[in-house]
CSV table of C-alpha atoms in Angstrom, one decimal:
chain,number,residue,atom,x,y,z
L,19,UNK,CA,126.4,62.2,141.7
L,20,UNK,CA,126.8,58.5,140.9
L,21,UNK,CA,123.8,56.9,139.0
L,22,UNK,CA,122.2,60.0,138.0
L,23,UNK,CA,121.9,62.0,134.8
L,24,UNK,CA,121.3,65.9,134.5
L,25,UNK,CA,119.1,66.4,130.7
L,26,UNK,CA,119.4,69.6,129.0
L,27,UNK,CA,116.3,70.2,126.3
L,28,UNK,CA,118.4,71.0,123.6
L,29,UNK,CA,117.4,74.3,121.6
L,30,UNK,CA,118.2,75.1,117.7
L,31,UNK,CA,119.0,73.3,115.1
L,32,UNK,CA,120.2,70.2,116.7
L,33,UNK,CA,116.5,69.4,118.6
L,34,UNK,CA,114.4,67.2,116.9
L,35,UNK,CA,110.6,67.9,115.6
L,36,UNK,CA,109.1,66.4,118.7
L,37,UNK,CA,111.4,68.4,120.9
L,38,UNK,CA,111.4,71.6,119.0
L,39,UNK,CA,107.6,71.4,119.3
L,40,UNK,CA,107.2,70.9,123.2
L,41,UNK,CA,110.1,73.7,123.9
L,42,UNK,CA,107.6,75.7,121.6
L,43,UNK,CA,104.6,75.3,123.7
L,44,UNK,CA,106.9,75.5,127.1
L,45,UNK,CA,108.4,78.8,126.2
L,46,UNK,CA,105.9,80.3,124.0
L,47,UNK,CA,105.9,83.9,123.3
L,48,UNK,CA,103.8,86.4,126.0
L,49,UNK,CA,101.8,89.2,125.0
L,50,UNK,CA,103.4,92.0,126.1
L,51,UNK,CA,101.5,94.7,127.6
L,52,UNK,CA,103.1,97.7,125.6
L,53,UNK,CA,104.2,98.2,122.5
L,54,UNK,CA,101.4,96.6,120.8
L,55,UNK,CA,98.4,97.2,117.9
L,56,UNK,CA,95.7,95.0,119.5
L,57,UNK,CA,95.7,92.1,121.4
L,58,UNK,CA,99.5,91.8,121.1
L,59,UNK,CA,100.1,88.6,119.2
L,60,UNK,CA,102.0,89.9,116.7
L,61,UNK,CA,104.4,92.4,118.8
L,62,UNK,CA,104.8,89.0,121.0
L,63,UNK,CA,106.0,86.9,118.5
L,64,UNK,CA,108.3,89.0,117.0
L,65,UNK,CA,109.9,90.5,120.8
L,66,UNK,CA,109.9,86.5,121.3
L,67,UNK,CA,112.3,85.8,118.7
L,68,UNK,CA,113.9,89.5,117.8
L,69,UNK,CA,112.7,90.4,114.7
L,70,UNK,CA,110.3,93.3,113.5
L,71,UNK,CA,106.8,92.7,114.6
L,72,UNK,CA,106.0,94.8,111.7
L,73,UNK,CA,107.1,91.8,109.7
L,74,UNK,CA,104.5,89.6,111.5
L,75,UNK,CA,101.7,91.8,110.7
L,76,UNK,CA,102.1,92.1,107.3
L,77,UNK,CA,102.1,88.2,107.2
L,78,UNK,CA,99.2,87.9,108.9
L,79,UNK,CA,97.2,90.7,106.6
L,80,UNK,CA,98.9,88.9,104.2
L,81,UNK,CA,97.0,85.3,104.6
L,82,UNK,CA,94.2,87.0,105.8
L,83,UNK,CA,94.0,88.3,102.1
L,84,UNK,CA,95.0,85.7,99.9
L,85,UNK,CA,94.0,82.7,102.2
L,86,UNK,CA,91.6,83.9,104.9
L,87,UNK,CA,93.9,81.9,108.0
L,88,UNK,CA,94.8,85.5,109.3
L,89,UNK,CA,92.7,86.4,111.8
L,90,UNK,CA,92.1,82.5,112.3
L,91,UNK,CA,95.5,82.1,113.6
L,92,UNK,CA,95.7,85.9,115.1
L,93,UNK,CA,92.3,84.3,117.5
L,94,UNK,CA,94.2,81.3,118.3
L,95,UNK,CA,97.5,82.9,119.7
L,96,UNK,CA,94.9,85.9,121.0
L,97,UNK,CA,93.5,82.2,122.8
L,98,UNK,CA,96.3,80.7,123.8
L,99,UNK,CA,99.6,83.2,124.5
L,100,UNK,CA,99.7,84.5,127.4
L,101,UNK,CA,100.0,88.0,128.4
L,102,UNK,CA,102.9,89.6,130.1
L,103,UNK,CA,102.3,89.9,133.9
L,104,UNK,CA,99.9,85.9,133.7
L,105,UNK,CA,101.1,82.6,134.4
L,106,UNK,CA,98.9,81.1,131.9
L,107,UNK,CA,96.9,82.2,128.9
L,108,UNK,CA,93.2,82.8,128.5
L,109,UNK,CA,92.2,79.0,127.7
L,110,UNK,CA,94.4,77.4,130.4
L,111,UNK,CA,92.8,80.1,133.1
L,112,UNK,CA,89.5,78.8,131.2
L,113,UNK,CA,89.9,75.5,132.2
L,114,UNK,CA,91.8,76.0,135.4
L,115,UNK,CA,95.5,75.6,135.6
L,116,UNK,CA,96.4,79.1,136.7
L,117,UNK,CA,95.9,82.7,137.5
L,118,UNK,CA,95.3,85.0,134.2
L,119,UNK,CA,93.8,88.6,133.8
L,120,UNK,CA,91.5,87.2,131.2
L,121,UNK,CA,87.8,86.7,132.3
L,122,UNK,CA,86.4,83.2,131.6
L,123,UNK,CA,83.6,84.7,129.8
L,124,UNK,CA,85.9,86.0,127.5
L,125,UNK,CA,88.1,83.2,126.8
L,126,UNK,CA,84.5,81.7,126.1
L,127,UNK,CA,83.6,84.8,123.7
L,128,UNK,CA,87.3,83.9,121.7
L,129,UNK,CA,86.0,80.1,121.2
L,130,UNK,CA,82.8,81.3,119.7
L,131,UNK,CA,84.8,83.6,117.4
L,132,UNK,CA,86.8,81.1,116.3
L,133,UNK,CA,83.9,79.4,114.8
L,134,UNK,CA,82.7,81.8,112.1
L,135,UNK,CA,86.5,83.2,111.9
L,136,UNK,CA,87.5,79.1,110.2
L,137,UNK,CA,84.0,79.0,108.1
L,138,UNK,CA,85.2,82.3,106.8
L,139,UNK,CA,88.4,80.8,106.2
L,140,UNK,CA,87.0,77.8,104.1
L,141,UNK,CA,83.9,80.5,102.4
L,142,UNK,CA,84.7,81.9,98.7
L,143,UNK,CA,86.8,79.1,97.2
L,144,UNK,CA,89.7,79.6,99.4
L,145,UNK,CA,89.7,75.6,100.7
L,146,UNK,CA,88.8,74.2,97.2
L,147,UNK,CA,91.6,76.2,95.6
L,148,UNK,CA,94.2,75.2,98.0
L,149,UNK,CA,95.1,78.8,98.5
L,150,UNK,CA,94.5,78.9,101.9
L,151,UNK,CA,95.3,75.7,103.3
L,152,UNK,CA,99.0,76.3,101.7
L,153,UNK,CA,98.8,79.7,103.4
L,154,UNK,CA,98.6,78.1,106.6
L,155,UNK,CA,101.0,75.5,106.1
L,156,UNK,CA,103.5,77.9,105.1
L,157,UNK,CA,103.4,80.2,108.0
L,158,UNK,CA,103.0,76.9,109.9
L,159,UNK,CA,106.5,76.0,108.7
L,160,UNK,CA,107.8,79.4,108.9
L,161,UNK,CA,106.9,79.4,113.0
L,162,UNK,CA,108.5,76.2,113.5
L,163,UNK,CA,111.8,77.2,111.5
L,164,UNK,CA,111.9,80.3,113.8
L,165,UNK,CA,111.6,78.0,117.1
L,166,UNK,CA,113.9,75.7,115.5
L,167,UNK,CA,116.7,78.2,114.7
L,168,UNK,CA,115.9,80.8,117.4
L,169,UNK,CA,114.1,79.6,120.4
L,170,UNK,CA,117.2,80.0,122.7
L,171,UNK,CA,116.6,83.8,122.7
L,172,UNK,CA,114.4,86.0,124.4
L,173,UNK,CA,113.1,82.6,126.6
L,174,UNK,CA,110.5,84.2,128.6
L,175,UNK,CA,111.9,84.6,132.4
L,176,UNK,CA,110.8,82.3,134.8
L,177,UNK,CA,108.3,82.8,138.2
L,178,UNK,CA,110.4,84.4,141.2
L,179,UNK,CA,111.0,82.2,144.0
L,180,UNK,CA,108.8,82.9,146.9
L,181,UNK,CA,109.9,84.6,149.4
L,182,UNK,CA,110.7,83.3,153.1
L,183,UNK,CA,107.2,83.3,156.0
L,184,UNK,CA,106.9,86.1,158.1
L,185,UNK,CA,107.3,83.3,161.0
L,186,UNK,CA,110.9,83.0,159.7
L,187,UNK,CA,111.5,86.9,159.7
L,188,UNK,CA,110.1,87.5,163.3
L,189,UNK,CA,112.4,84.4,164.0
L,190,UNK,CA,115.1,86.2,162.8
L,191,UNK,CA,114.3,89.3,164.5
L,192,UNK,CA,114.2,87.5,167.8
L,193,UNK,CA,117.8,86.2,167.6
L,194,UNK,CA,118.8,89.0,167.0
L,195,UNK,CA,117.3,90.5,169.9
L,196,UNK,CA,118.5,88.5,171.7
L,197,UNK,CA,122.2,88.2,171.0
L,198,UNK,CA,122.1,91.9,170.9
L,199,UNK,CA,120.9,92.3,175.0
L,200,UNK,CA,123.4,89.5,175.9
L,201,UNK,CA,126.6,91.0,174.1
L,202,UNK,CA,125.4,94.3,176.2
L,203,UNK,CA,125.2,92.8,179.5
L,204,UNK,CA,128.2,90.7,179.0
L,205,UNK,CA,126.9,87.8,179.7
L,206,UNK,CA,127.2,84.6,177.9
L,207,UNK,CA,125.5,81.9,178.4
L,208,UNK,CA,127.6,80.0,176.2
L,209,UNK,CA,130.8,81.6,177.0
L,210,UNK,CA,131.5,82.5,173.3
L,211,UNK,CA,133.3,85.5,172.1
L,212,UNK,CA,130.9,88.4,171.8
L,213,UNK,CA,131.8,89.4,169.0
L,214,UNK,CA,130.8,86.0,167.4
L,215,UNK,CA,127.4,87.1,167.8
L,216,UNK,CA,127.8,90.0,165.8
L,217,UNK,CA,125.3,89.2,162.8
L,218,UNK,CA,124.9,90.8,159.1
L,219,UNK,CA,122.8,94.2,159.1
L,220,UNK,CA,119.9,92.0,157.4
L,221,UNK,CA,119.3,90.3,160.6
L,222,UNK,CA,120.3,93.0,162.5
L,223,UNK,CA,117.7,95.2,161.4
L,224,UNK,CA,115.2,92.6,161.6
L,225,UNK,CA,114.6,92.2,158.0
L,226,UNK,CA,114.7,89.3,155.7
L,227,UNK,CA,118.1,86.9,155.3
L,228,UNK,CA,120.5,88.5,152.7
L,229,UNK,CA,119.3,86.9,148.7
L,230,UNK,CA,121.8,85.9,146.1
L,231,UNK,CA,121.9,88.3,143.5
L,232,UNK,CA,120.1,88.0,140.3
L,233,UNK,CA,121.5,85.8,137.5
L,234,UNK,CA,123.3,88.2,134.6
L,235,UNK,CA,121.4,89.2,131.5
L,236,UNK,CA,122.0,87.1,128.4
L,237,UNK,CA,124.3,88.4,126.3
L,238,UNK,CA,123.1,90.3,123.3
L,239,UNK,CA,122.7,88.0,119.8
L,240,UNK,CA,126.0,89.4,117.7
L,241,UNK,CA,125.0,91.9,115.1
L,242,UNK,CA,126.3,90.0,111.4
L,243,UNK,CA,126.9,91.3,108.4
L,244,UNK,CA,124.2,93.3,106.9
L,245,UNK,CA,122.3,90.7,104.2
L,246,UNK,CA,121.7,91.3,101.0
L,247,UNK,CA,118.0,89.5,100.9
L,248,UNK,CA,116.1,92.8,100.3
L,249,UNK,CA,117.5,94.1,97.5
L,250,UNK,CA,117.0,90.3,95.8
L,251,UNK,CA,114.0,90.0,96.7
L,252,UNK,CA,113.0,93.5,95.3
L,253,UNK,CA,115.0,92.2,91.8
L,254,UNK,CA,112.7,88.9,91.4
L,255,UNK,CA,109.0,90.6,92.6
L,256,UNK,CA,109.5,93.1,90.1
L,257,UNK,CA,110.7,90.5,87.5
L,258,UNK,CA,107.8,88.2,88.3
L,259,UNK,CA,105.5,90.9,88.2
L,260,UNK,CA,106.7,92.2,85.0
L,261,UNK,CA,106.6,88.8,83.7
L,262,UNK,CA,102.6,88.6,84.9
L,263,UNK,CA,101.7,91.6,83.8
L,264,UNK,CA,103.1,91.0,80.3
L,265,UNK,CA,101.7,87.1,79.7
L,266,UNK,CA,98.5,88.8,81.3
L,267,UNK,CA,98.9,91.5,78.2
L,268,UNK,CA,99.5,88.7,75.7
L,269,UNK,CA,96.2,87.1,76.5
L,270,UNK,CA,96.5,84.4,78.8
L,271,UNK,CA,93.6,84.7,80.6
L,272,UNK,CA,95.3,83.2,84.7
L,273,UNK,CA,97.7,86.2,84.2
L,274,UNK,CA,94.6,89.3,85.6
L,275,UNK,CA,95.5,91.8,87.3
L,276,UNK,CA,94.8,90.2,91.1
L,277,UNK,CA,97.1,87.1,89.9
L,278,UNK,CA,99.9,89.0,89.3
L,279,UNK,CA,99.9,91.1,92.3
L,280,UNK,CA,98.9,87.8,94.4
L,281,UNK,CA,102.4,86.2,93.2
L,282,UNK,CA,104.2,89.4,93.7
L,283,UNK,CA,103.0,89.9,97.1
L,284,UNK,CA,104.0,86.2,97.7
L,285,UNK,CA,107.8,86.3,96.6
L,286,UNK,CA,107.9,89.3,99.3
L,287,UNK,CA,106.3,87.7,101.9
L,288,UNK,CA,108.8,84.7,101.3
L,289,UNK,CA,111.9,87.5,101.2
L,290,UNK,CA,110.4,88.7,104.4
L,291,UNK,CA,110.2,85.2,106.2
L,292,UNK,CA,113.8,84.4,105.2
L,293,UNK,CA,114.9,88.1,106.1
L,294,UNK,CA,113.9,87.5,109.8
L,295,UNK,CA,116.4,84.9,110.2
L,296,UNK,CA,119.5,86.6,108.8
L,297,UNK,CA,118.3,90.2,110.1
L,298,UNK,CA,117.4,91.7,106.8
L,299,UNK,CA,114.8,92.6,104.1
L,300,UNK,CA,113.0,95.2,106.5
L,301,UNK,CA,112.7,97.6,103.5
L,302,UNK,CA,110.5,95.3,102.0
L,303,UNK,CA,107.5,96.4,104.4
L,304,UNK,CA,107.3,99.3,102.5
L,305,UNK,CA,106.6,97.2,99.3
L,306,UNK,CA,104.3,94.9,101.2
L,307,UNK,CA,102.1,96.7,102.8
L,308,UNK,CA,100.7,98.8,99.3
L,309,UNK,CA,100.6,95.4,97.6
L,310,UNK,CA,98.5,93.7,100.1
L,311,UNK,CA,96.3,97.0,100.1
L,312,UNK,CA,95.1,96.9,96.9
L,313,UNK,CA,95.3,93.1,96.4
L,314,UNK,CA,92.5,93.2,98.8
L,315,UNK,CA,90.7,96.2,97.1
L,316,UNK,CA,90.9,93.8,93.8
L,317,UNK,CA,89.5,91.0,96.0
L,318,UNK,CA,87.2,93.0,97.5
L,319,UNK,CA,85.7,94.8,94.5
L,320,UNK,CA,84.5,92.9,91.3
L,321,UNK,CA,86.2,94.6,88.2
L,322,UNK,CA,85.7,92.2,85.7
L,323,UNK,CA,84.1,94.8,83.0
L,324,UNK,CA,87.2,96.8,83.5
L,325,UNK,CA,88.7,96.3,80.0
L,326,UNK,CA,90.9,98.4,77.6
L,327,UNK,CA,88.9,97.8,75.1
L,328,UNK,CA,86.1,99.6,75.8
L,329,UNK,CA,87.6,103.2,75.7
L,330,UNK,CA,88.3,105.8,78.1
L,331,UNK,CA,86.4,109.0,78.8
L,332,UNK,CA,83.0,109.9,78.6
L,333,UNK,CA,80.4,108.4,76.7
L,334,UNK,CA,76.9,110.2,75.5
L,335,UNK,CA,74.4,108.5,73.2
L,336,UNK,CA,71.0,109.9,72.4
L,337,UNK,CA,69.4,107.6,69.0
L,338,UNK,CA,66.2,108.7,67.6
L,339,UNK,CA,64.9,105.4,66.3
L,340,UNK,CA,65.1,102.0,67.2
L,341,UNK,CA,68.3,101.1,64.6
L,342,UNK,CA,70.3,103.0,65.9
L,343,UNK,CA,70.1,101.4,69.3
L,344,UNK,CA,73.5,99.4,69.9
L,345,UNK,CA,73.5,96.1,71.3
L,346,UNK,CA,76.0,97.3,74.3
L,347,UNK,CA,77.4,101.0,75.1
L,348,UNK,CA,80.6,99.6,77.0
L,349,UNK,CA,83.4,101.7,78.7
L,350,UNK,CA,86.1,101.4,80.7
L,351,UNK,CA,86.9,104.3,82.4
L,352,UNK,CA,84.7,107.5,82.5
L,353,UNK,CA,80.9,108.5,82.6
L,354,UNK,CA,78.2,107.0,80.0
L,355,UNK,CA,75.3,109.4,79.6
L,356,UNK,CA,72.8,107.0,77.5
L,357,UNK,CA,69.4,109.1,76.6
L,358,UNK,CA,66.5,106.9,75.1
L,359,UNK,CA,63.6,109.4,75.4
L,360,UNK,CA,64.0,110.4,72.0
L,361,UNK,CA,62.8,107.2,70.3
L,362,UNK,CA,59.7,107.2,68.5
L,363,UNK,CA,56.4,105.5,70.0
L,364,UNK,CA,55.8,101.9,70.0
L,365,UNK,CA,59.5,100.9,69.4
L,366,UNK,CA,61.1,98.0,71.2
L,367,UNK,CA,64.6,98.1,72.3
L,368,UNK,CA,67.1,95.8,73.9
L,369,UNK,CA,70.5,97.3,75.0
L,370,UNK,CA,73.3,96.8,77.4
L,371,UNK,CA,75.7,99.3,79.5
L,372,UNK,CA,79.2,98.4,80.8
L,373,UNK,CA,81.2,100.7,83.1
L,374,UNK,CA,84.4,99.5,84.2
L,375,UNK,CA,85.0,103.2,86.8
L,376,UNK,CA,82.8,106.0,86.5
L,377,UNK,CA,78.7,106.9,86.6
L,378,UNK,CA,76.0,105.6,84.1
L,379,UNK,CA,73.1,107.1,83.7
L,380,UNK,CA,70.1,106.0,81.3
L,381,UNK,CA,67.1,108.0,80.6
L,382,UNK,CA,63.8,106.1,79.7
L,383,UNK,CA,60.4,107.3,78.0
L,384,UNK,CA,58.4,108.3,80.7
L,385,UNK,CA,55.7,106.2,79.3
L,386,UNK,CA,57.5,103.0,77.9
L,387,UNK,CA,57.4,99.5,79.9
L,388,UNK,CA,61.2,99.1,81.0
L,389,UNK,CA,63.1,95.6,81.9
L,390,UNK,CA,65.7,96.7,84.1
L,391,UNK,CA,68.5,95.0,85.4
L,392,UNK,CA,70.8,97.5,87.5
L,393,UNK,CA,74.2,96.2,89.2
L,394,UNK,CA,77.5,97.7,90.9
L,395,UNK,CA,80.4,96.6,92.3
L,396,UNK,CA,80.7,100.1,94.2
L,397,UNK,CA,78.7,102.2,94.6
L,398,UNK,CA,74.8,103.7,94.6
L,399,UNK,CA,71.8,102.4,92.4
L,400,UNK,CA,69.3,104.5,91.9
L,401,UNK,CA,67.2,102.4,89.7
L,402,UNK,CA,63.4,103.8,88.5
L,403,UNK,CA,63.3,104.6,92.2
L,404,UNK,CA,64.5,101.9,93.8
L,405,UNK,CA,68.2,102.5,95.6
L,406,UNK,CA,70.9,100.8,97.0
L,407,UNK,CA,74.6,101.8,98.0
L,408,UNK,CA,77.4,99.4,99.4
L,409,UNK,CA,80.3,97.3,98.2
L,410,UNK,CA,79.1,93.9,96.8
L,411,UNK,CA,75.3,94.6,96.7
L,412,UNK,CA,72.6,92.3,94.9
L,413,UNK,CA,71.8,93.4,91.4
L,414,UNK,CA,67.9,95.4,91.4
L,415,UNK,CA,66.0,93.6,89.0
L,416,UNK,CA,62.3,94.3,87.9
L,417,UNK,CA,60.3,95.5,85.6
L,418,UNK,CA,57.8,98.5,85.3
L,419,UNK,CA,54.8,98.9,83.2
L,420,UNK,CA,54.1,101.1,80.7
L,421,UNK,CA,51.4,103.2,78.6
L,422,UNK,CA,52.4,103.5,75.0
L,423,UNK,CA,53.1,100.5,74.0
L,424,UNK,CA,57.2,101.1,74.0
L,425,UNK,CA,59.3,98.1,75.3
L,426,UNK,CA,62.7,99.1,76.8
L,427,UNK,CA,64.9,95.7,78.1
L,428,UNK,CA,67.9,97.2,79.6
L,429,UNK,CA,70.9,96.1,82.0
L,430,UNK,CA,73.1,98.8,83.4
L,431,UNK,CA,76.3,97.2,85.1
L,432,UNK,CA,78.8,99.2,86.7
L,433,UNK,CA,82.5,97.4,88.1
L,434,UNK,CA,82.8,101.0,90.4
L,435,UNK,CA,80.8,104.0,90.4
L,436,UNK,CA,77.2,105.2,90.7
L,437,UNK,CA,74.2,103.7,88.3
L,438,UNK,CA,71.0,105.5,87.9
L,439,UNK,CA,67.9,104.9,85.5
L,440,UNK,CA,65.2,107.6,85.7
L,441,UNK,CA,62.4,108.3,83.5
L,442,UNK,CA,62.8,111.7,81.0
């Protein structure tokens, strides 16, 4: 037509930011309604733009553990994806602009959870390291580079046209009728061949006016060559974690044992982000998932008495006077059996235990007044009768009197296993 202009949106590489951004939100992935874990944001967003939703899990497990944005960003798409079978997601039904299967009370109870989910984002030094603000940006970026580069595939299908009134199909029906009982009584009232009035079996029949049939399927994204990025990837995370773990052995203090396994989890979560565009690296879920296991295990669980040089195996000590008392029984892998009853009346005594894994157990004079500190990273205390079990618990710290004039200041602390101080 003369004077008017037909625009595409453009898809890919060649859109701009602006452009890529608003195709994002228009096409946005859909929860589907099988094939997912949960609440489907991750199954979504990797059917959206054909790669393993696998992969999106272990990224979001990923910065959950060495970030905290995770489940942030799992709430948000959770919030605002919608689900397969809705025109709009939970916060658009919130707020009114179409029909969804979420309830607005529960849209409401996702806003609330997004509160404590970004203060636990920003708790335990994650913001003042940068950690997790440079977790989000990254899988920021990596979303945008899979819109940018893939967005043309997998577009979710548009709303069916609505079908034609029942006014128009009794309509129909009529003419029909009626053509039908003046063919048979050869009559025409517009002297027309009757057989111009013979009509398609839709009409015919009565039923609705014959549809066009359904556009064809996109044709499937060519299969290329099989990449290479696993296998690479594998090569530098074990060459950085090697490196780690030997600068960490030669005494530099950054290099512990969360670090290293922090930047090896990293360089496979990058091998992983740049296998979903070239349709590789999928054998590096098998490396990611035990790394991001016990990364948070070491996040988790304090093990900073955990040292080599403290000895492995058990440890029993049983001194008779107040000399032989050491300053600090420390271990690092094993049981320490520490027995003070033995010491004669009226000493004083000051001594530490250290357990990096395994049980310590002290025995006091029943009558001696005892200082005690007890602490564990996990496990039970069972401290002169007071207890406590958990992962992370407060240290019990009191004192208890005595009748015999001996003074026992002690401080048991455990990295993992159980801690008990009775009287013998």
């Amino acid at each position: 037509m003369s004077g008017s202009e037909t625009h595409t949106p453009k898809h890919g590489p060649a859109a701009g930011f602006e452009a890529t951004v608003k195709d994002f939100w228009r096409s946005r992935p859909v929860r589907p309604a099988h094939g997912r874990k949960f609440a489907g944001v991750a199954a979504g967003i990797g059917y959206r733009y054909g790669i393993d939703p696998t992969v999106v899990r272990v990224a979001l497990v990923a910065a959950t553990v060495f970030g905290g944005f995770g489940v942030f960003i799992y709430l948000l798409g959770w919030l605002f994806l919608p689900q397969e079978g809705d025109s709009v997601s939970a916060f658009e039904g919130l707020i009114g602009r179409g029909r969804t299967s979420s309830s607005p009370a529960f849209a409401v109870l996702l806003l609330i959870l997004l509160l404590p989910g970004l203060s636990w984002t920003f708790s335990g030094g994650w913001l003042t390291d940068g950690t997790g603000l440079i977790g989000f940006a990254l899988m920021a970026v990596a979303l945008y580079l899979l819109h940018r580069n893939r967005g043309q595939f997998n577009r979710p299908v548009p709303p069916a046209p609505a079908q034609p009134t029942a006014a128009f199909s009794m309509a129909s029906a009529s003419t029909a009728t009626s053509a039908s009982a003046a063919t048979e009584g050869g009559w025409d009232p517009l002297a027309a061949d009757p057989s111009a009035w013979d009509l398609p079996n839709a009409y015919q029949s009565g039923g609705l006016p014959p549809q066009s049939p359904p556009p064809p399927p996109a044709p499937p994204v060519p299969r290329g060559r099989k990449s290479k990025i696993g296998a690479a990837t594998f090569g530098v995370a074990v060459l950085v974690g090697g490196v780690g773990t030997v600068l960490g052995l030669d005494g530099e203090a950054w290099f512990t044992l969360q670090h290293v396994i922090g930047l090896t989890l990293g360089v496979v979560g990058i091998g992983l982000v740049a296998g979903s565009f070239v349709r590789g690296g999928r054998g590096l879920i098998g490396l990611a998932v035990p790394l991001a296991i016990v990364g948070m295990a070491l996040t988790t669980v304090p093990f900073d008495n955990f040292s080599v040089k403290g000895g492995l195996g058990d440890l029993k000590a049983t001194p008779s006077a107040a000399s032989d008392v050491l300053p600090e029984y420390r271990h690092s892998a094993g049981d320490i059996d520490l027995d003070l009853t033995k010491l004669p009346a009226g000493a004083s005594v000051t001594t530490k235990v250290s357990n990096g894994a395994g049980n310590s157990t002290v025995l006091v004079p029943t009558g001696a007044e005892v200082k005690v500190t007890c602490e564990t990273g996990a496990g039970e205390v069972d401290c002169l009768g007071q207890s406590r079990s958990g992962v992370g618990e407060d240290a019990v710290d009191f004192t208890s009197a005595g009748t015999n004039g001996q003074k026992i200041v002690l401080q048991v602390k455990n990295s993992v296993g159980n801690v008990e101080v009775r009287r013998g």
